[in-house]
mmCIF file of N, CA, C and O in Angstrom:
data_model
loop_
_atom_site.group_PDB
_atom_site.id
_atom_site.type_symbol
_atom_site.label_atom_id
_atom_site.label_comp_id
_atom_site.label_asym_id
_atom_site.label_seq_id
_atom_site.Cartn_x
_atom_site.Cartn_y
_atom_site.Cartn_z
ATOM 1 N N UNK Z 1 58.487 45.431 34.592
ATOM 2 C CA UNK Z 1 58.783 46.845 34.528
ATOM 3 C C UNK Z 1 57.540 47.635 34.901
ATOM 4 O O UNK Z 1 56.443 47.453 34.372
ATOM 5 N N UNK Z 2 57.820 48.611 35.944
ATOM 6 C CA UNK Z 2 56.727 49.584 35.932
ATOM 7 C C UNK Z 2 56.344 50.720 35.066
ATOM 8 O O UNK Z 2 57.056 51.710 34.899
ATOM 9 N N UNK Z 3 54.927 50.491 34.403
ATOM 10 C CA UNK Z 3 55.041 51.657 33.652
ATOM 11 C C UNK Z 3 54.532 52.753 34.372
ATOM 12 O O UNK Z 3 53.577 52.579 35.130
ATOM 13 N N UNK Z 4 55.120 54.019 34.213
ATOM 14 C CA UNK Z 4 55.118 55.353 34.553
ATOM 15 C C UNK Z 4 55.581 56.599 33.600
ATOM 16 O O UNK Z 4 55.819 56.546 32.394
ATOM 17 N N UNK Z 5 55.642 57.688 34.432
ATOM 18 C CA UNK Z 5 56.148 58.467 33.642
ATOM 19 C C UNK Z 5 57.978 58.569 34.085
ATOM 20 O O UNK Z 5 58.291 58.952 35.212
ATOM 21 N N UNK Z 6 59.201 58.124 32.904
ATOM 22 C CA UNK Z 6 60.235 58.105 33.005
ATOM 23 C C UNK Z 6 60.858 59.687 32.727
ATOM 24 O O UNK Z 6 60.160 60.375 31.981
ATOM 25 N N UNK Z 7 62.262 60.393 33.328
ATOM 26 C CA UNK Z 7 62.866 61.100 32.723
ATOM 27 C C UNK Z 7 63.474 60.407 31.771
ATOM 28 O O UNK Z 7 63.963 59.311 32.044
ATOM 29 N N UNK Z 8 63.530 60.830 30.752
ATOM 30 C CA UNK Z 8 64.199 60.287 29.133
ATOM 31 C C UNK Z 8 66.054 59.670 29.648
ATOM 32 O O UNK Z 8 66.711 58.780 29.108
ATOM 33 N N UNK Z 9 66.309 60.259 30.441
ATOM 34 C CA UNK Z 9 67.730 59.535 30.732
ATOM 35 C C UNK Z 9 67.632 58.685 31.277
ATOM 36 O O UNK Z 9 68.493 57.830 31.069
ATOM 37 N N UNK Z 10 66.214 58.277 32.621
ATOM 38 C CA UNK Z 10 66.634 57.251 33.167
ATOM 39 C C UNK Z 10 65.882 55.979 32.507
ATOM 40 O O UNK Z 10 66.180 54.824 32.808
ATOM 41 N N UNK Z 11 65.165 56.219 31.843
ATOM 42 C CA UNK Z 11 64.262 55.200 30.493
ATOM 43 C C UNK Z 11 66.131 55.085 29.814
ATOM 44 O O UNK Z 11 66.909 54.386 30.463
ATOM 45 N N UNK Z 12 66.429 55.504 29.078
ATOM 46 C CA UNK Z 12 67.756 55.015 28.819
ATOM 47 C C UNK Z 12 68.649 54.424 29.649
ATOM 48 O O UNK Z 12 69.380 53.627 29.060
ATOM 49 N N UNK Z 13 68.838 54.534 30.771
ATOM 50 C CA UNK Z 13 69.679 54.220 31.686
ATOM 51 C C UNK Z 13 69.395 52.544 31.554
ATOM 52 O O UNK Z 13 70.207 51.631 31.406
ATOM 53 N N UNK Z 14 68.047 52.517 31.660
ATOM 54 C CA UNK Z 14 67.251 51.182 31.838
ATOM 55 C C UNK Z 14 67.958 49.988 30.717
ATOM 56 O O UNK Z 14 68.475 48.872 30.768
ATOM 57 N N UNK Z 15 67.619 50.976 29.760
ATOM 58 C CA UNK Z 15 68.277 49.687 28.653
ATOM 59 C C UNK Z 15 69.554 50.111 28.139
ATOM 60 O O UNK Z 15 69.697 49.552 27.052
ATOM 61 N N UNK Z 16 70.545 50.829 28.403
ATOM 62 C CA UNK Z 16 71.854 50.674 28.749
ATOM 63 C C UNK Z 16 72.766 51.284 29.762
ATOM 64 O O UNK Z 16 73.743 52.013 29.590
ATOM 65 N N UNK Z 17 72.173 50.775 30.967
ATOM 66 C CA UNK Z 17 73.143 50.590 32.506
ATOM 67 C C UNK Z 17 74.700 50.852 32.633
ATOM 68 O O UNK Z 17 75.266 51.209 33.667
ATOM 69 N N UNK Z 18 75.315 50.607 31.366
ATOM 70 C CA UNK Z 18 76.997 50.740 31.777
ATOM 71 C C UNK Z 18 77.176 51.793 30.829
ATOM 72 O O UNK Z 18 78.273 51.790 30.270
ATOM 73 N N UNK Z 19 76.049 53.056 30.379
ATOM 74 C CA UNK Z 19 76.550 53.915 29.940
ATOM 75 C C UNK Z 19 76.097 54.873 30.131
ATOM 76 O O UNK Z 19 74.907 55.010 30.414
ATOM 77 N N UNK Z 20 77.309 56.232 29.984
ATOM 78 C CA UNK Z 20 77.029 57.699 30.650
ATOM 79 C C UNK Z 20 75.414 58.050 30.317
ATOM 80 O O UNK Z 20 75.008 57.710 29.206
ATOM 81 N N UNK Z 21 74.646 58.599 31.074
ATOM 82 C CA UNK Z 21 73.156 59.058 30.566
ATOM 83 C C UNK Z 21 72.996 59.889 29.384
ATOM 84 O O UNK Z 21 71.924 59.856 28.779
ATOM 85 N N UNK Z 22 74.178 60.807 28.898
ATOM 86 C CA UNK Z 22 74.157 61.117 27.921
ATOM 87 C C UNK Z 22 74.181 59.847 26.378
ATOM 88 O O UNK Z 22 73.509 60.108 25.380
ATOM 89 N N UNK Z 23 74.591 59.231 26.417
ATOM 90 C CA UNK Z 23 75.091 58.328 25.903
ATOM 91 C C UNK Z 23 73.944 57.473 25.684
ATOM 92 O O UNK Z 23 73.399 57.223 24.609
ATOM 93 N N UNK Z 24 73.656 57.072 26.803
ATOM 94 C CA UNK Z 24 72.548 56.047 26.798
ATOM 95 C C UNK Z 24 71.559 56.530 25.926
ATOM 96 O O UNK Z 24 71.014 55.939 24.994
ATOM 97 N N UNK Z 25 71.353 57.933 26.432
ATOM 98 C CA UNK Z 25 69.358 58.804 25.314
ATOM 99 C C UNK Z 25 70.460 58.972 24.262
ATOM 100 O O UNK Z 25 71.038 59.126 25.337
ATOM 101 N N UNK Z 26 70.961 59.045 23.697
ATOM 102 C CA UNK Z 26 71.312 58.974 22.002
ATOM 103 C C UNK Z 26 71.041 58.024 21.612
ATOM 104 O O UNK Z 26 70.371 57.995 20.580
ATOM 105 N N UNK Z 27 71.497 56.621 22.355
ATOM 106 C CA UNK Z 27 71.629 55.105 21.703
ATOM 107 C C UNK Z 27 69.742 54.760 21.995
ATOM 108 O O UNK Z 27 69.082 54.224 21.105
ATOM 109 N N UNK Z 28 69.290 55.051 22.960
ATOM 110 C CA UNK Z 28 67.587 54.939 22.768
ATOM 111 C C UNK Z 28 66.927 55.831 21.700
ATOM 112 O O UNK Z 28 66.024 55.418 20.972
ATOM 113 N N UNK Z 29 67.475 57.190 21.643
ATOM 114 C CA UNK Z 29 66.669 57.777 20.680
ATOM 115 C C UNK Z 29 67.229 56.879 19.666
ATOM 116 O O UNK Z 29 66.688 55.792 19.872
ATOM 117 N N UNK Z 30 68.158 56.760 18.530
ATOM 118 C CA UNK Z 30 68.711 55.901 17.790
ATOM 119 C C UNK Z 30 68.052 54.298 17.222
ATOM 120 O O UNK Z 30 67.997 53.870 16.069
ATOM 121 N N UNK Z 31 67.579 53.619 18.578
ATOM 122 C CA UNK Z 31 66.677 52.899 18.190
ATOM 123 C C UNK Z 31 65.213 53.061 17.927
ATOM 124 O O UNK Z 31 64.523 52.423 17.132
ATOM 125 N N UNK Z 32 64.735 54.382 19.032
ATOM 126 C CA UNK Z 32 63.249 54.613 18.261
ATOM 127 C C UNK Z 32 63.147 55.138 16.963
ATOM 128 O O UNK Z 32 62.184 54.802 16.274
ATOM 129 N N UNK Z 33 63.988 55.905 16.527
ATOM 130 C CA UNK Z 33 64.000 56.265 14.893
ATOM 131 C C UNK Z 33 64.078 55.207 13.994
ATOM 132 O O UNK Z 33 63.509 55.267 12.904
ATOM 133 N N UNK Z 34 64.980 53.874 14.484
ATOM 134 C CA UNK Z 34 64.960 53.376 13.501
ATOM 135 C C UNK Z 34 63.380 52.341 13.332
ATOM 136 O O UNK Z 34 62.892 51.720 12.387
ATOM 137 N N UNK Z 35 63.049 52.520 14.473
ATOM 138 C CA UNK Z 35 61.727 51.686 14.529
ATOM 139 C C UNK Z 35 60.342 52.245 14.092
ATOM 140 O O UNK Z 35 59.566 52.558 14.994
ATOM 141 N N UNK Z 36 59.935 52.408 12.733
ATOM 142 C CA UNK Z 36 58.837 53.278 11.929
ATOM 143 C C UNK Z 36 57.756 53.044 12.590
ATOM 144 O O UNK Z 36 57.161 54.084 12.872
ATOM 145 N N UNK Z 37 57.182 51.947 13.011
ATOM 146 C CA UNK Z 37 56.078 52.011 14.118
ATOM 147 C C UNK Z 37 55.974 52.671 15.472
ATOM 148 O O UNK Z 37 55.010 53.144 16.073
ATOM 149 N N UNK Z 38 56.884 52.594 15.685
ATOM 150 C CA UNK Z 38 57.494 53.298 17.091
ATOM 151 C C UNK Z 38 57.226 54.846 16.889
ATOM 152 O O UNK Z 38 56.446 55.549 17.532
ATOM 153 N N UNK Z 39 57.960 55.169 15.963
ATOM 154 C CA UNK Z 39 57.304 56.772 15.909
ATOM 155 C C UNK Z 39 56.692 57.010 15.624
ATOM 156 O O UNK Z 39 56.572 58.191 15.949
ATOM 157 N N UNK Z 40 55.462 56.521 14.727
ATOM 158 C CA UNK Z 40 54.032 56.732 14.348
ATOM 159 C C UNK Z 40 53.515 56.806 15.984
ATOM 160 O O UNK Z 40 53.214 57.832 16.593
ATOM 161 N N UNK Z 41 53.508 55.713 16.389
ATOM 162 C CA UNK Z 41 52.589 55.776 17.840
ATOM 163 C C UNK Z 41 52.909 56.771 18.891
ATOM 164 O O UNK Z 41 52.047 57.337 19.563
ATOM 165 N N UNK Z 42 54.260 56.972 19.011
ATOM 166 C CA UNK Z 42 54.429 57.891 19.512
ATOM 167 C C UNK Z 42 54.279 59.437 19.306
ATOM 168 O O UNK Z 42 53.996 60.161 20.261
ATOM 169 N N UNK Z 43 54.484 59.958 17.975
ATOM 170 C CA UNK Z 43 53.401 60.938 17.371
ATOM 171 C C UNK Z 43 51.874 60.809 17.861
ATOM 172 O O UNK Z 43 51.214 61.731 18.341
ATOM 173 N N UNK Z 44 51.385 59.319 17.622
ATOM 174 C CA UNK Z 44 50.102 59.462 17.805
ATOM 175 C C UNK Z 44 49.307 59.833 19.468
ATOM 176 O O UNK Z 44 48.124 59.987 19.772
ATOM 177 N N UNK Z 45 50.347 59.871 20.137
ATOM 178 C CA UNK Z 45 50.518 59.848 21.723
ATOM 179 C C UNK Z 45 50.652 61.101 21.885
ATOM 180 O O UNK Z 45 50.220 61.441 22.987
ATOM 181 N N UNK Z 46 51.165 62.161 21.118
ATOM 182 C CA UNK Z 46 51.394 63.273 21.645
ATOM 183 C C UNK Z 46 52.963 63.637 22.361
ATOM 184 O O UNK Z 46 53.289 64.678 22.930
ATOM 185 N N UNK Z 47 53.669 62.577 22.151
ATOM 186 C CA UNK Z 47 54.919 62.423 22.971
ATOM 187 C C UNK Z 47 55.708 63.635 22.093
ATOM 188 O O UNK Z 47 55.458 63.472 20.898
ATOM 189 N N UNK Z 48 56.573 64.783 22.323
ATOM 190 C CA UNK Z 48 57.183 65.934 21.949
ATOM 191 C C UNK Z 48 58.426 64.983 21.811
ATOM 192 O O UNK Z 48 58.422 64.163 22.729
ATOM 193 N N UNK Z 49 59.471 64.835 20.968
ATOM 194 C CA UNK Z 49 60.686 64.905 21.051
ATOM 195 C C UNK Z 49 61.641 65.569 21.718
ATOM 196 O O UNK Z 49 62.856 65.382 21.790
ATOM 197 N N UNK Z 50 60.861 66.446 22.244
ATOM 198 C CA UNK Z 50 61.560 67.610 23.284
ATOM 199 C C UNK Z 50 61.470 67.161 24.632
ATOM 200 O O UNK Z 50 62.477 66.949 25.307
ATOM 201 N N UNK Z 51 60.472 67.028 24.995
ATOM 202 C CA UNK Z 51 60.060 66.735 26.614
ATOM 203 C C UNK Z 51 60.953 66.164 27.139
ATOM 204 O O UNK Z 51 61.672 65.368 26.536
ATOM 205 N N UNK Z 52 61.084 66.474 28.415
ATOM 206 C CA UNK Z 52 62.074 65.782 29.177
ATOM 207 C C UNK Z 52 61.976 64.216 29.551
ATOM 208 O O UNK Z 52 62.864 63.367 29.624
ATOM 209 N N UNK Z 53 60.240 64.108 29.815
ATOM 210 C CA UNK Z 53 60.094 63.002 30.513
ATOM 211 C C UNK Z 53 59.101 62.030 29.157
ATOM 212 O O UNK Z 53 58.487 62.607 28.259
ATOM 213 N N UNK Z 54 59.156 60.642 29.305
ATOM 214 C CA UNK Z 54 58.486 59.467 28.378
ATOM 215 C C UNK Z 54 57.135 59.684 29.354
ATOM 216 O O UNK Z 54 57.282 59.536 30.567
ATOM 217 N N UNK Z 55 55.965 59.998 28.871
ATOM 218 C CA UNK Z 55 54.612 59.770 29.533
ATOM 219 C C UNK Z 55 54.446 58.400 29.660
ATOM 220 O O UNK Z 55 55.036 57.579 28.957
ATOM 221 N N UNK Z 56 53.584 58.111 30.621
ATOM 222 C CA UNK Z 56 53.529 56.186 30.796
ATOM 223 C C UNK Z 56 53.208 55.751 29.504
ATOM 224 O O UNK Z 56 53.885 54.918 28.901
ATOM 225 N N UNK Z 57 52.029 56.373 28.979
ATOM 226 C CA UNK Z 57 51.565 55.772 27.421
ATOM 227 C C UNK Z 57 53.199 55.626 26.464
ATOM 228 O O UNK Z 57 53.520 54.500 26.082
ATOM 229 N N UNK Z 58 53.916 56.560 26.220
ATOM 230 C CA UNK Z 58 55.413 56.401 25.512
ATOM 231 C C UNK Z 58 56.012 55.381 25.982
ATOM 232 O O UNK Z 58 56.651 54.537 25.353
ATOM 233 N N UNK Z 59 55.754 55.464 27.446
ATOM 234 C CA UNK Z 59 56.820 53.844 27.784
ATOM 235 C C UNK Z 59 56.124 52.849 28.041
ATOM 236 O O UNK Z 59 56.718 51.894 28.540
ATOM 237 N N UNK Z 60 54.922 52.750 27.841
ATOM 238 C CA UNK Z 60 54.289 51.615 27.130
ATOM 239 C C UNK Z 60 54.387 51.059 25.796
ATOM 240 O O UNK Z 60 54.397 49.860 25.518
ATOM 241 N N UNK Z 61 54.451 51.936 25.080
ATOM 242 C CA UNK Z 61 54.522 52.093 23.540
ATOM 243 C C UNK Z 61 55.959 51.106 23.329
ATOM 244 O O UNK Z 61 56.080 50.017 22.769
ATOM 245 N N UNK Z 62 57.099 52.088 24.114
ATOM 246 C CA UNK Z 62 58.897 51.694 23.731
ATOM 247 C C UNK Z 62 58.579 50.515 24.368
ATOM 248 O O UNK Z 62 58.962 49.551 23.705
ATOM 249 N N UNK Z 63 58.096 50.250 25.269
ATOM 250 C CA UNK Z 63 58.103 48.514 26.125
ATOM 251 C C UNK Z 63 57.685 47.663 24.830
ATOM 252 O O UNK Z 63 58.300 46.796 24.210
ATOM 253 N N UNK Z 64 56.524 48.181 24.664
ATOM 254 C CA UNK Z 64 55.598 46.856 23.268
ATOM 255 C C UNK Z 64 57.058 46.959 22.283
ATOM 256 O O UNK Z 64 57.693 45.904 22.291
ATOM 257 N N UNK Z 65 57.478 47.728 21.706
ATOM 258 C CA UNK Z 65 58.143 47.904 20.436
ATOM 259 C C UNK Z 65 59.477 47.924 20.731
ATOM 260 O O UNK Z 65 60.208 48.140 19.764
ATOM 261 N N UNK Z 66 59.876 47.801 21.534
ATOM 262 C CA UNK Z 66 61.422 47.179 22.027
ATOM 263 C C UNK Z 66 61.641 46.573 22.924
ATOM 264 O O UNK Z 66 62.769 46.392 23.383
ATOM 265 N N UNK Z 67 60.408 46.044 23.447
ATOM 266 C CA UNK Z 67 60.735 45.201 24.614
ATOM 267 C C UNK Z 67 61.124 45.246 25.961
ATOM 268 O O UNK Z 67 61.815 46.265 25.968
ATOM 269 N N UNK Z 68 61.129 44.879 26.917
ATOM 270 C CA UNK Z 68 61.434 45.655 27.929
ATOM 271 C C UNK Z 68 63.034 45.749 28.200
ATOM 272 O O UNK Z 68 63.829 45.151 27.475
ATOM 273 N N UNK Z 69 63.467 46.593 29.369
ATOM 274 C CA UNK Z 69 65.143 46.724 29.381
ATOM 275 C C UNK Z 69 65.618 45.855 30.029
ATOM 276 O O UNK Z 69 66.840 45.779 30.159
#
């Protein structure tokens, strides 16, 4: 996987492909919440819950802590 900077739908898209993009960023956000390390680091990154796009450091972070898609 290349890390970069993703739009948040298509970082979802990644790790679920057979579903609407809406769909998909619920079921990714869904797993980073449930992952307590995951959002520490990503807090610690500066990553907004808002932003549109995962900075490479965030999708480095979701790669280490969920693995890749």
């Amino acid at each position: 996987m290349i890390i970069k900077s993703y739009p948040k739908s298509e970082l979802a898209l990644l790790y679920f492909p057979d579903s609407d993009p809406h769909v998909a960023l619920n079921h990714l956000n869904s797993w980073i919440k449930r992952c307590q390390p995951l959002l520490e680091a990503l807090a610690g990154c500066y990553q907004s819950r808002h932003a549109k796009y995962f900075s490479p450091q965030a999708v480095r972070l979701i790669v280490k802590y969920l693995g890749e898609p």
